[in-house]
Amino acid sequence: MRKWIGIVAALVLATGVAGQAVAAQPSEKQVRQLFEVMHMGQMFNQMNSQMAGVMGQAVPCVPASYWQGFIDASGTEQLMGRMVPIYQRHFTARDVVGLLKFYKSPLGQKVIAEMPLTMAEGMKIGQQWGHERAEAMLKELQQKGTLDASGRCPASPGATTPTPVPKTGH
């Protein structure tokens, strides 16, 4: 009797484990539909314009028009092609269906429209906060004597100026 109970229990466990469906990976087509709904190509164009401005300032001898072509149509397609597997690893087919539903909704479209502005404002605030935080921490280190007034590490207390070695005439 125990033997049969053990066999039945093993079958139930095996059936239960085998019956658990592995979450389906989204197809490339689904992921590309998501990219389209999210206006990913337009986001890349915006990134390209911002990058062109930065590069124009960093390398003023190169015309800004040169950098405008950094992410052209071919580049956009290449970049999206490389991003598809990332989305396939992190989202299930069911997730992508839900994301498509959300991003097609009015709220989803508002998120897409407002996200570049909120991210830009957030980055600006983050940079400002980071600058203020770094200044406060440097000031604290100066007060403790870890850093000198110019923000550099002072010479260690036991360090002395090295004595020059006299040259010998061999």
Tab-separated table of C-alpha atoms in Angstrom:
chain	number	residue	atom	x	y	z
A	1	MET	CA	0.000	0.000	0.000
A	2	ARG	CA	2.774	2.422	0.915
A	3	LYS	CA	4.474	1.621	-2.346
A	4	TRP	CA	1.356	2.626	-4.291
A	5	ILE	CA	0.955	5.827	-2.280
A	6	GLY	CA	4.582	6.687	-3.047
A	7	ILE	CA	4.060	5.992	-6.750
A	8	VAL	CA	0.865	8.062	-6.839
A	9	ALA	CA	2.562	10.918	-4.963
A	10	ALA	CA	5.506	10.834	-7.380
A	11	LEU	CA	3.129	10.909	-10.362
A	12	VAL	CA	1.205	13.831	-8.896
A	13	LEU	CA	4.432	15.754	-8.301
A	14	ALA	CA	5.782	14.919	-11.741
A	15	THR	CA	2.514	15.904	-13.399
A	16	GLY	CA	2.360	19.110	-11.378
A	17	VAL	CA	5.915	20.077	-12.291
A	18	ALA	CA	5.441	19.109	-15.925
A	19	GLY	CA	2.124	20.938	-16.014
A	20	GLN	CA	3.681	24.217	-14.932
A	21	ALA	CA	4.038	26.296	-18.040
A	22	VAL	CA	7.241	28.209	-18.507
A	23	ALA	CA	6.424	31.849	-19.161
A	24	ALA	CA	6.470	32.366	-22.904
A	25	GLN	CA	9.053	34.713	-24.318
A	26	PRO	CA	7.625	37.524	-26.433
A	27	SER	CA	8.207	37.283	-30.145
A	28	GLU	CA	10.374	39.782	-31.970
A	29	LYS	CA	7.208	41.059	-33.649
A	30	GLN	CA	5.554	41.725	-30.262
A	31	VAL	CA	8.602	43.565	-28.955
A	32	ARG	CA	8.831	45.659	-32.117
A	33	GLN	CA	5.117	46.521	-31.778
A	34	LEU	CA	5.883	47.693	-28.252
A	35	PHE	CA	8.760	49.825	-29.548
A	36	GLU	CA	6.420	51.355	-32.122
A	37	VAL	CA	3.709	52.148	-29.563
A	38	MET	CA	6.357	53.602	-27.235
A	39	HIS	CA	7.650	55.814	-30.100
A	40	MET	CA	11.140	54.400	-29.562
A	41	GLY	CA	12.349	55.695	-32.952
A	42	GLN	CA	11.320	59.230	-32.013
A	43	MET	CA	13.122	58.875	-28.671
A	44	PHE	CA	16.278	57.874	-30.539
A	45	ASN	CA	15.900	60.955	-32.766
A	46	GLN	CA	15.631	63.163	-29.674
A	47	MET	CA	18.691	61.496	-28.163
A	48	ASN	CA	20.532	62.046	-31.443
A	49	SER	CA	19.710	65.764	-31.434
A	50	GLN	CA	20.902	66.123	-27.846
A	51	MET	CA	24.051	64.160	-28.568
A	52	ALA	CA	24.721	66.261	-31.674
A	53	GLY	CA	24.570	69.420	-29.552
A	54	VAL	CA	26.967	67.993	-26.971
A	55	MET	CA	29.388	66.762	-29.627
A	56	GLY	CA	29.151	70.108	-31.433
A	57	GLN	CA	30.355	71.827	-28.272
A	58	ALA	CA	32.996	69.206	-27.514
A	59	VAL	CA	34.405	69.171	-31.057
A	60	PRO	CA	33.598	72.622	-32.493
A	61	CYS	CA	35.685	72.098	-35.631
A	62	VAL	CA	33.197	69.433	-36.812
A	63	PRO	CA	29.871	70.808	-38.109
A	64	ALA	CA	26.801	69.881	-36.031
A	65	SER	CA	25.200	68.481	-39.185
A	66	TYR	CA	27.791	65.696	-39.158
A	67	TRP	CA	26.679	64.490	-35.723
A	68	GLN	CA	22.979	64.680	-36.673
A	69	GLY	CA	23.472	61.487	-38.681
A	70	PHE	CA	24.836	59.499	-35.742
A	71	ILE	CA	21.523	57.686	-35.261
A	72	ASP	CA	20.079	57.624	-38.769
A	73	ALA	CA	17.320	55.257	-39.954
A	74	SER	CA	19.807	52.422	-40.314
A	75	GLY	CA	21.264	53.115	-36.880
A	76	THR	CA	17.801	53.199	-35.331
A	77	GLU	CA	17.021	49.806	-36.849
A	78	GLN	CA	20.350	48.373	-35.680
A	79	LEU	CA	19.861	49.672	-32.153
A	80	MET	CA	16.303	48.373	-31.921
A	81	GLY	CA	17.443	45.014	-33.241
A	82	ARG	CA	19.958	44.817	-30.414
A	83	MET	CA	17.338	45.847	-27.855
A	84	VAL	CA	14.789	43.166	-28.835
A	85	PRO	CA	16.634	40.333	-27.014
A	86	ILE	CA	16.905	42.494	-23.894
A	87	TYR	CA	13.134	42.953	-23.779
A	88	GLN	CA	12.671	39.241	-24.521
A	89	ARG	CA	14.849	38.382	-21.507
A	90	HIS	CA	13.137	40.736	-19.093
A	91	PHE	CA	9.482	40.514	-20.172
A	92	THR	CA	7.173	37.625	-20.922
A	93	ALA	CA	4.776	37.586	-23.859
A	94	ARG	CA	2.009	38.283	-21.352
A	95	ASP	CA	3.934	41.272	-19.977
A	96	VAL	CA	4.328	42.707	-23.471
A	97	VAL	CA	0.610	42.288	-24.157
A	98	GLY	CA	-0.079	44.247	-20.950
A	99	LEU	CA	2.471	46.915	-21.829
A	100	LEU	CA	0.971	47.291	-25.298
A	101	LYS	CA	-2.467	47.737	-23.735
A	102	PHE	CA	-1.112	50.324	-21.283
A	103	TYR	CA	0.941	52.323	-23.801
A	104	LYS	CA	-1.991	52.431	-26.222
A	105	SER	CA	-4.177	53.939	-23.480
A	106	PRO	CA	-4.439	57.723	-22.967
A	107	LEU	CA	-2.428	57.456	-19.739
A	108	GLY	CA	0.255	55.396	-21.468
A	109	GLN	CA	0.502	57.962	-24.252
A	110	LYS	CA	0.804	60.726	-21.650
A	111	VAL	CA	3.639	58.812	-19.954
A	112	ILE	CA	5.431	58.545	-23.312
A	113	ALA	CA	4.923	62.256	-24.027
A	114	GLU	CA	5.957	63.474	-20.575
A	115	MET	CA	8.802	61.057	-19.812
A	116	PRO	CA	11.549	62.917	-21.718
A	117	LEU	CA	10.681	66.148	-19.890
A	118	THR	CA	10.421	64.525	-16.473
A	119	MET	CA	13.690	62.655	-17.011
A	120	ALA	CA	15.468	65.846	-18.149
A	121	GLU	CA	14.168	67.753	-15.124
A	122	GLY	CA	15.080	64.848	-12.859
A	123	MET	CA	18.612	64.695	-14.255
A	124	LYS	CA	19.022	68.440	-13.731
A	125	ILE	CA	17.870	68.178	-10.121
A	126	GLY	CA	20.065	65.092	-9.622
A	127	GLN	CA	23.130	66.920	-10.918
A	128	GLN	CA	22.396	69.912	-8.685
A	129	TRP	CA	21.883	67.674	-5.658
A	130	GLY	CA	25.047	65.695	-6.452
A	131	HIS	CA	27.080	68.902	-6.695
A	132	GLU	CA	25.700	70.204	-3.373
A	133	ARG	CA	26.267	66.835	-1.680
A	134	ALA	CA	29.855	66.569	-2.957
A	135	GLU	CA	30.637	70.115	-1.758
A	136	ALA	CA	29.249	69.333	1.705
A	137	MET	CA	31.245	66.105	1.950
A	138	LEU	CA	34.458	67.802	0.761
A	139	LYS	CA	33.939	70.597	3.304
A	140	GLU	CA	33.496	67.981	6.032
A	141	LEU	CA	36.714	66.229	4.968
A	142	GLN	CA	38.551	69.570	5.015
A	143	GLN	CA	37.250	70.320	8.523
A	144	LYS	CA	38.476	66.913	9.707
A	145	GLY	CA	41.878	67.544	8.127
A	146	THR	CA	41.554	64.646	5.688
A	147	LEU	CA	41.802	67.140	2.820
A	148	ASP	CA	43.648	70.452	2.723
A	149	ALA	CA	42.048	73.794	1.818
A	150	SER	CA	42.495	73.134	-1.897
A	151	GLY	CA	40.714	69.758	-1.648
A	152	ARG	CA	43.863	67.656	-1.936
A	153	CYS	CA	45.288	65.031	0.367
A	154	PRO	CA	47.850	66.676	2.630
A	155	ALA	CA	51.276	65.103	3.020
A	156	SER	CA	51.288	62.371	5.631
A	157	PRO	CA	52.604	63.505	9.041
A	158	GLY	CA	55.735	61.324	8.909
A	159	ALA	CA	56.641	62.234	5.351
A	160	THR	CA	59.654	64.442	4.781
A	161	THR	CA	61.000	66.024	1.675
A	162	PRO	CA	63.421	63.575	0.088
A	163	THR	CA	67.078	64.559	0.291
A	164	PRO	CA	68.773	64.655	-3.088
A	165	VAL	CA	71.366	61.969	-3.599
A	166	PRO	CA	74.776	63.486	-4.390
A	167	LYS	CA	76.234	62.518	-7.743
A	168	THR	CA	79.504	60.724	-7.681
A	169	GLY	CA	81.995	61.023	-10.433
A	170	HIS	CA	82.797	57.475	-11.520
